[in-house]
Tab-separated table of C-alpha atoms in Angstrom:
chain	number	residue	atom	x	y	z
A	1	MET	CA	0.000	0.000	0.000
A	2	THR	CA	2.786	2.410	0.957
A	3	LYS	CA	4.766	1.599	-2.197
A	4	THR	CA	1.707	2.106	-4.376
A	5	PHE	CA	0.974	5.405	-2.668
A	6	LEU	CA	4.532	6.631	-3.265
A	7	ILE	CA	4.374	5.687	-6.942
A	8	LEU	CA	1.054	7.482	-7.401
A	9	THR	CA	2.348	10.537	-5.556
A	10	THR	CA	5.460	10.669	-7.740
A	11	LEU	CA	3.397	10.396	-10.897
A	12	MET	CA	1.068	13.154	-9.742
A	13	VAL	CA	3.959	15.478	-8.900
A	14	ASN	CA	5.552	14.870	-12.285
A	15	PHE	CA	2.236	15.567	-14.018
A	16	LEU	CA	1.733	18.823	-12.132
A	17	LEU	CA	5.259	19.921	-12.933
A	18	THR	CA	4.635	19.181	-16.606
A	19	ILE	CA	1.425	21.164	-16.924
A	20	ASN	CA	2.789	24.102	-14.953
A	21	THR	CA	6.078	24.333	-16.820
A	22	PRO	CA	6.004	27.048	-19.497
A	23	ALA	CA	6.372	25.834	-23.064
A	24	ARG	CA	9.933	25.908	-24.276
A	25	ALA	CA	10.621	29.262	-25.895
A	26	ALA	CA	11.430	29.040	-29.595
A	27	GLU	CA	13.341	31.462	-31.769
A	28	PHE	CA	11.826	32.124	-35.181
A	29	HIS	CA	13.855	33.523	-38.069
A	30	LEU	CA	11.664	35.011	-40.789
A	31	PRO	CA	13.001	36.477	-44.065
A	32	LEU	CA	11.012	39.522	-45.163
A	33	TYR	CA	11.707	39.967	-48.859
A	34	ASP	CA	9.207	42.705	-49.693
A	35	SER	CA	8.428	45.891	-47.798
A	36	ASP	CA	4.725	45.330	-48.545
A	37	ASP	CA	4.813	42.112	-46.510
A	38	GLN	CA	4.943	43.611	-43.020
A	39	TYR	CA	1.417	42.279	-42.539
A	40	PHE	CA	2.687	38.681	-42.561
A	41	ALA	CA	5.464	39.432	-40.081
A	42	GLU	CA	2.894	40.969	-37.746
A	43	VAL	CA	0.594	37.958	-38.146
A	44	LEU	CA	3.459	35.720	-37.020
A	45	ARG	CA	4.212	38.020	-34.104
A	46	LEU	CA	0.519	37.875	-33.166
A	47	ALA	CA	0.484	34.066	-33.321
A	48	LEU	CA	3.586	33.731	-31.133
A	49	LYS	CA	2.061	36.036	-28.547
A	50	ALA	CA	-1.246	34.152	-28.599
A	51	ASP	CA	0.518	30.811	-28.158
A	52	GLY	CA	1.673	31.949	-24.743
A	53	GLY	CA	5.297	30.866	-24.892
A	54	GLU	CA	8.161	33.327	-24.550
A	55	HIS	CA	9.040	33.022	-28.208
A	56	GLU	CA	11.340	35.391	-30.080
A	57	LEU	CA	10.875	36.597	-33.646
A	58	VAL	CA	13.897	37.750	-35.637
A	59	ILE	CA	13.130	39.508	-38.934
A	60	HIS	CA	15.708	39.348	-41.717
A	61	ASP	CA	15.518	41.840	-44.573
A	62	HIS	CA	15.843	39.688	-47.657
A	63	THR	CA	16.082	40.775	-51.261
A	64	VAL	CA	16.326	37.487	-53.149
A	65	GLY	CA	13.395	35.721	-54.806
A	66	GLN	CA	11.046	33.153	-53.326
A	67	LEU	CA	12.661	30.077	-54.898
A	68	ARG	CA	16.070	30.871	-53.447
A	69	THR	CA	14.512	31.766	-50.108
A	70	MET	CA	12.810	28.387	-49.954
A	71	ARG	CA	16.109	26.659	-50.696
A	72	GLU	CA	17.608	28.612	-47.806
A	73	LEU	CA	14.726	27.457	-45.616
A	74	GLU	CA	15.582	23.843	-46.496
A	75	GLU	CA	19.233	24.545	-45.736
A	76	GLY	CA	18.388	25.983	-42.312
A	77	LYS	CA	19.333	29.614	-42.889
A	78	PHE	CA	15.784	30.499	-41.794
A	79	ASN	CA	13.213	28.357	-40.035
A	80	ILE	CA	9.901	29.812	-41.252
A	81	PHE	CA	8.678	31.470	-44.415
A	82	TYR	CA	5.436	32.740	-45.967
A	83	THR	CA	4.513	32.099	-49.590
A	84	GLY	CA	1.589	31.282	-51.853
A	85	TYR	CA	0.230	27.758	-51.781
A	86	SER	CA	1.445	25.008	-54.052
A	87	ARG	CA	1.214	21.230	-53.775
A	88	GLU	CA	4.991	21.012	-54.167
A	89	ARG	CA	5.613	23.445	-51.311
A	90	GLU	CA	3.140	21.597	-49.124
A	91	GLN	CA	5.000	18.333	-49.767
A	92	THR	CA	8.479	19.811	-49.332
A	93	PHE	CA	7.746	21.657	-46.092
A	94	ILE	CA	5.241	21.547	-43.243
A	95	GLN	CA	2.377	23.857	-44.112
A	96	VAL	CA	0.625	25.651	-41.263
A	97	ASN	CA	-2.984	25.195	-42.330
A	98	VAL	CA	-4.356	28.657	-41.647
A	99	PRO	CA	-4.543	30.985	-44.691
A	100	LEU	CA	-2.877	34.231	-43.662
A	101	ALA	CA	-4.939	36.641	-45.780
A	102	ARG	CA	-8.258	34.763	-45.568
A	103	GLY	CA	-7.977	33.742	-49.230
A	104	LEU	CA	-7.767	37.280	-50.600
A	105	LEU	CA	-4.598	36.353	-52.480
A	106	GLY	CA	-6.817	34.355	-54.829
A	107	TYR	CA	-9.015	37.330	-55.768
A	108	ARG	CA	-7.215	38.780	-58.792
A	109	LEU	CA	-7.891	42.245	-60.133
A	110	LEU	CA	-6.568	42.964	-63.609
A	111	ALA	CA	-4.073	45.772	-64.022
A	112	ILE	CA	-4.445	47.037	-67.587
A	113	ARG	CA	-3.560	50.023	-69.730
A	114	GLN	CA	-6.391	52.520	-69.848
A	115	VAL	CA	-6.572	52.145	-73.641
A	116	SER	CA	-7.510	48.471	-73.161
A	117	ALA	CA	-10.534	49.127	-70.948
A	118	ASP	CA	-13.122	49.271	-73.742
A	119	LEU	CA	-11.892	46.016	-75.275
A	120	ILE	CA	-12.120	44.136	-71.973
A	121	ARG	CA	-15.496	45.696	-71.189
A	122	GLN	CA	-16.901	44.237	-74.436
A	123	LEU	CA	-15.966	40.638	-73.537
A	124	HIS	CA	-18.969	38.692	-72.284
A	125	GLY	CA	-18.415	35.268	-70.740
A	126	PHE	CA	-15.346	33.255	-69.843
A	127	GLU	CA	-14.839	31.781	-73.306
A	128	ALA	CA	-14.590	35.238	-74.846
A	129	PHE	CA	-12.255	36.310	-72.058
A	130	LYS	CA	-9.981	33.309	-72.642
A	131	SER	CA	-9.854	33.819	-76.382
A	132	VAL	CA	-8.815	37.478	-76.231
A	133	VAL	CA	-7.040	38.317	-72.986
A	134	THR	CA	-3.337	37.553	-72.540
A	135	LEU	CA	-2.084	37.574	-68.958
A	136	GLY	CA	1.409	38.377	-67.719
A	137	THR	CA	2.884	36.210	-64.981
A	138	ASN	CA	6.074	34.625	-63.680
A	139	ALA	CA	6.704	30.996	-64.640
A	140	SER	CA	7.712	30.091	-61.071
A	141	TRP	CA	4.532	31.437	-59.441
A	142	PRO	CA	2.129	28.638	-58.441
A	143	ASP	CA	-0.895	30.484	-59.777
A	144	THR	CA	0.603	30.412	-63.283
A	145	LYS	CA	-0.250	26.700	-63.443
A	146	ILE	CA	-3.725	27.457	-62.086
A	147	MET	CA	-4.357	29.902	-64.924
A	148	GLN	CA	-2.914	27.568	-67.539
A	149	SER	CA	-5.067	24.674	-66.306
A	150	ALA	CA	-8.133	26.866	-66.856
A	151	GLY	CA	-7.135	27.447	-70.479
A	152	LEU	CA	-6.084	31.062	-70.002
A	153	GLN	CA	-3.388	32.557	-72.231
A	154	VAL	CA	-0.319	33.389	-70.151
A	155	ILE	CA	2.930	35.072	-71.078
A	156	THR	CA	5.743	34.489	-68.587
A	157	ALA	CA	8.678	36.713	-67.734
A	158	PRO	CA	10.878	37.582	-64.730
A	159	THR	CA	9.003	39.506	-62.056
A	160	ASP	CA	10.830	42.800	-62.573
A	161	ALA	CA	9.985	42.728	-66.290
A	162	LEU	CA	6.226	42.256	-65.954
A	163	TRP	CA	5.142	45.831	-65.236
A	164	PRO	CA	7.290	47.292	-68.049
A	165	MET	CA	5.902	44.642	-70.417
A	166	LEU	CA	2.336	45.586	-69.463
A	167	LYS	CA	3.071	49.247	-70.210
A	168	ARG	CA	4.452	48.299	-73.639
A	169	GLY	CA	1.407	46.165	-74.440
A	170	ARG	CA	3.246	42.840	-74.521
A	171	PHE	CA	0.195	41.329	-72.833
A	172	LEU	CA	-3.246	42.702	-72.100
A	173	ALA	CA	-3.564	42.314	-68.335
A	174	PHE	CA	-1.468	41.657	-65.248
A	175	PRO	CA	-3.517	39.770	-62.596
A	176	ARG	CA	-2.636	41.004	-59.108
A	177	SER	CA	-4.369	40.093	-55.885
A	178	VAL	CA	-6.646	42.625	-54.245
A	179	ILE	CA	-4.065	43.001	-51.460
A	180	GLU	CA	-1.137	43.572	-53.832
A	181	VAL	CA	-2.497	45.757	-56.583
A	182	LYS	CA	-2.780	49.137	-54.841
A	183	PRO	CA	0.835	49.557	-53.627
A	184	GLU	CA	2.187	48.050	-56.841
A	185	LEU	CA	0.179	50.385	-59.066
A	186	GLU	CA	1.327	53.343	-56.986
A	187	ARG	CA	4.944	52.363	-57.639
A	188	HIS	CA	4.658	51.536	-61.321
A	189	ASP	CA	2.008	53.833	-62.794
A	190	VAL	CA	4.089	56.856	-63.850
A	191	ASP	CA	2.864	57.329	-67.435
A	192	ALA	CA	0.417	60.239	-67.398
A	193	GLU	CA	-0.429	59.891	-71.095
A	194	ASN	CA	-1.315	56.195	-70.909
A	195	PRO	CA	-1.986	55.363	-67.253
A	196	LEU	CA	-2.473	51.922	-65.802
A	197	ILE	CA	-5.848	51.205	-64.231
A	198	ILE	CA	-7.756	48.294	-62.728
A	199	ALA	CA	-10.217	46.678	-65.115
A	200	PRO	CA	-13.558	48.007	-63.857
A	201	ASN	CA	-15.861	45.172	-64.883
A	202	VAL	CA	-14.103	41.805	-64.494
A	203	MET	CA	-11.695	39.857	-62.309
A	204	LEU	CA	-10.397	36.322	-61.751
A	205	ALA	CA	-10.729	34.293	-58.555
A	206	TYR	CA	-9.605	30.924	-57.231
A	207	LYS	CA	-9.167	29.335	-53.814
A	208	TYR	CA	-5.655	30.363	-52.948
A	209	ASP	CA	-3.661	32.135	-50.276
A	210	THR	CA	-0.379	32.639	-48.462
A	211	PHE	CA	0.650	30.145	-45.762
A	212	PHE	CA	3.519	29.785	-43.319
A	213	TYR	CA	5.932	26.943	-44.083
A	214	VAL	CA	8.611	25.363	-41.896
A	215	ALA	CA	11.170	22.647	-42.583
A	216	LYS	CA	10.027	19.034	-42.325
A	217	ASN	CA	12.103	18.460	-39.184
A	218	ARG	CA	10.554	21.389	-37.288
A	219	GLU	CA	7.118	20.109	-36.367
A	220	ASP	CA	7.536	21.907	-33.040
A	221	LEU	CA	7.566	25.281	-34.782
A	222	ALA	CA	4.546	24.406	-36.912
A	223	ARG	CA	2.565	23.417	-33.806
A	224	ILE	CA	3.423	26.685	-32.051
A	225	VAL	CA	2.344	28.815	-35.008
A	226	GLU	CA	-0.844	26.869	-35.756
A	227	ASN	CA	-1.851	26.888	-32.105
A	228	GLY	CA	-1.169	30.608	-31.906
A	229	LEU	CA	-3.183	31.396	-35.040
A	230	GLU	CA	-6.123	29.356	-33.789
A	231	LYS	CA	-6.049	31.189	-30.456
A	232	ALA	CA	-5.759	34.541	-32.225
A	233	TYR	CA	-8.933	33.718	-34.133
A	234	GLU	CA	-10.675	32.684	-30.923
A	235	ASP	CA	-9.784	35.839	-28.999
A	236	GLY	CA	-10.476	38.168	-31.938
A	237	SER	CA	-6.944	39.504	-32.294
A	238	PHE	CA	-6.429	38.005	-35.754
A	239	MET	CA	-9.491	39.707	-37.234
A	240	ALA	CA	-8.636	42.963	-35.464
A	241	HIS	CA	-5.228	42.916	-37.128
A	242	PHE	CA	-6.735	41.923	-40.486
A	243	ASP	CA	-9.341	44.693	-40.398
A	244	ALA	CA	-6.792	47.338	-39.374
A	245	ASP	CA	-4.363	46.635	-42.214
A	246	PRO	CA	-4.729	49.289	-44.967
A	247	ASN	CA	-4.114	46.859	-47.832
A	248	MET	CA	-6.719	44.455	-46.458
A	249	ALA	CA	-9.175	47.332	-46.015
A	250	TYR	CA	-8.588	48.409	-49.626
A	251	ALA	CA	-9.072	44.811	-50.787
A	252	MET	CA	-12.370	44.448	-48.962
A	253	LYS	CA	-13.591	47.750	-50.390
A	254	GLN	CA	-12.729	46.619	-53.916
A	255	LEU	CA	-14.626	43.364	-53.441
A	256	GLU	CA	-17.677	44.719	-51.670
A	257	ASP	CA	-18.132	48.252	-53.032
A	258	HIS	CA	-17.048	47.725	-56.652
A	259	PRO	CA	-18.741	44.554	-57.899
A	260	ARG	CA	-17.181	42.947	-60.961
A	261	LYS	CA	-17.964	39.859	-62.970
A	262	ILE	CA	-15.864	37.129	-61.364
A	263	HIS	CA	-14.472	34.306	-63.472
A	264	TRP	CA	-13.922	31.516	-60.921
A	265	ILE	CA	-11.335	28.894	-61.824
A	266	GLY	CA	-10.317	25.698	-60.063
A	267	VAL	CA	-7.077	24.725	-58.335
A	268	PRO	CA	-6.587	21.176	-59.642
A	269	ASP	CA	-3.520	20.223	-57.610
A	270	MET	CA	-4.778	21.414	-54.218
A	271	SER	CA	-4.438	18.652	-51.609
A	272	ASP	CA	-7.352	17.214	-49.659
A	273	ALA	CA	-5.816	18.589	-46.450
A	274	THR	CA	-5.811	22.145	-47.791
A	275	ARG	CA	-9.314	21.781	-49.209
A	276	ALA	CA	-10.451	20.678	-45.754
A	277	ILE	CA	-9.300	23.872	-44.008
A	278	PRO	CA	-12.391	25.179	-42.171
A	279	ASP	CA	-14.464	27.833	-43.927
A	280	ARG	CA	-14.075	30.209	-40.983
A	281	TYR	CA	-10.517	30.903	-42.122
A	282	TRP	CA	-11.571	31.893	-45.664
A	283	TYR	CA	-13.312	35.080	-46.744
A	284	GLN	CA	-16.849	34.133	-47.740
A	285	GLY	CA	-18.268	37.459	-48.896
A	286	VAL	CA	-18.114	37.218	-52.696
A	287	LYS	CA	-19.810	34.311	-54.412
A	288	ASP	CA	-20.858	35.665	-57.867
């Protein structure tokens, strides 16, 4: 009886010590490769705070492209990154299954030259759109394959060449997400005689967003971030941050105050796990 009591007491003490011991603090190293991406750094900071551990976030200014950054993530130079979904990225890394911009990355406004507006306005239906409109994109972007699978005409080029090509009329439209288009247009629209505008009557959309990714051997980091994001949704801090961001506010205004014909296209290589992400994490306002 005494021996049994001692064993039970020891087990109980160990259990209490376990549940009262703070989670091990983790240090996160995030490359920030675009000044417009501060939103994602703040989302990560929010998640780490909501998780409750004494985690540290180190931001690295990073000027190289996404493909090289992901190689550096595999090599251990960084331990977390944010990027648009692809099946390959999901298989290569651990994907934290909470879309960071509530799916707004998949709502694509069309940056066009003002002289092209009448032509695009006259296109009725997806078949007419596909037959006439050429779209500029980067071959390495996951959504390029999404557009190609839908039968859209795409012209690929390096990222820094796409805006100049649009201005020269090398393609008709440059699809940019509702959270990207405003700051990018402000930087690139400098031609007063032939300005760039957003197509007023039509847009593309598909289920797509930015996710956090960590290396396959860092399940601990993925659990911290996913737990933190879930808690941030529960306590309202995620939506408060989302609503306060000026690019998100602009995106919501474009979707809700300026209705356009939406051509919805599928994402054929999306995994069952990503398709199963709960609807509460995706923006549900525009159905068309």
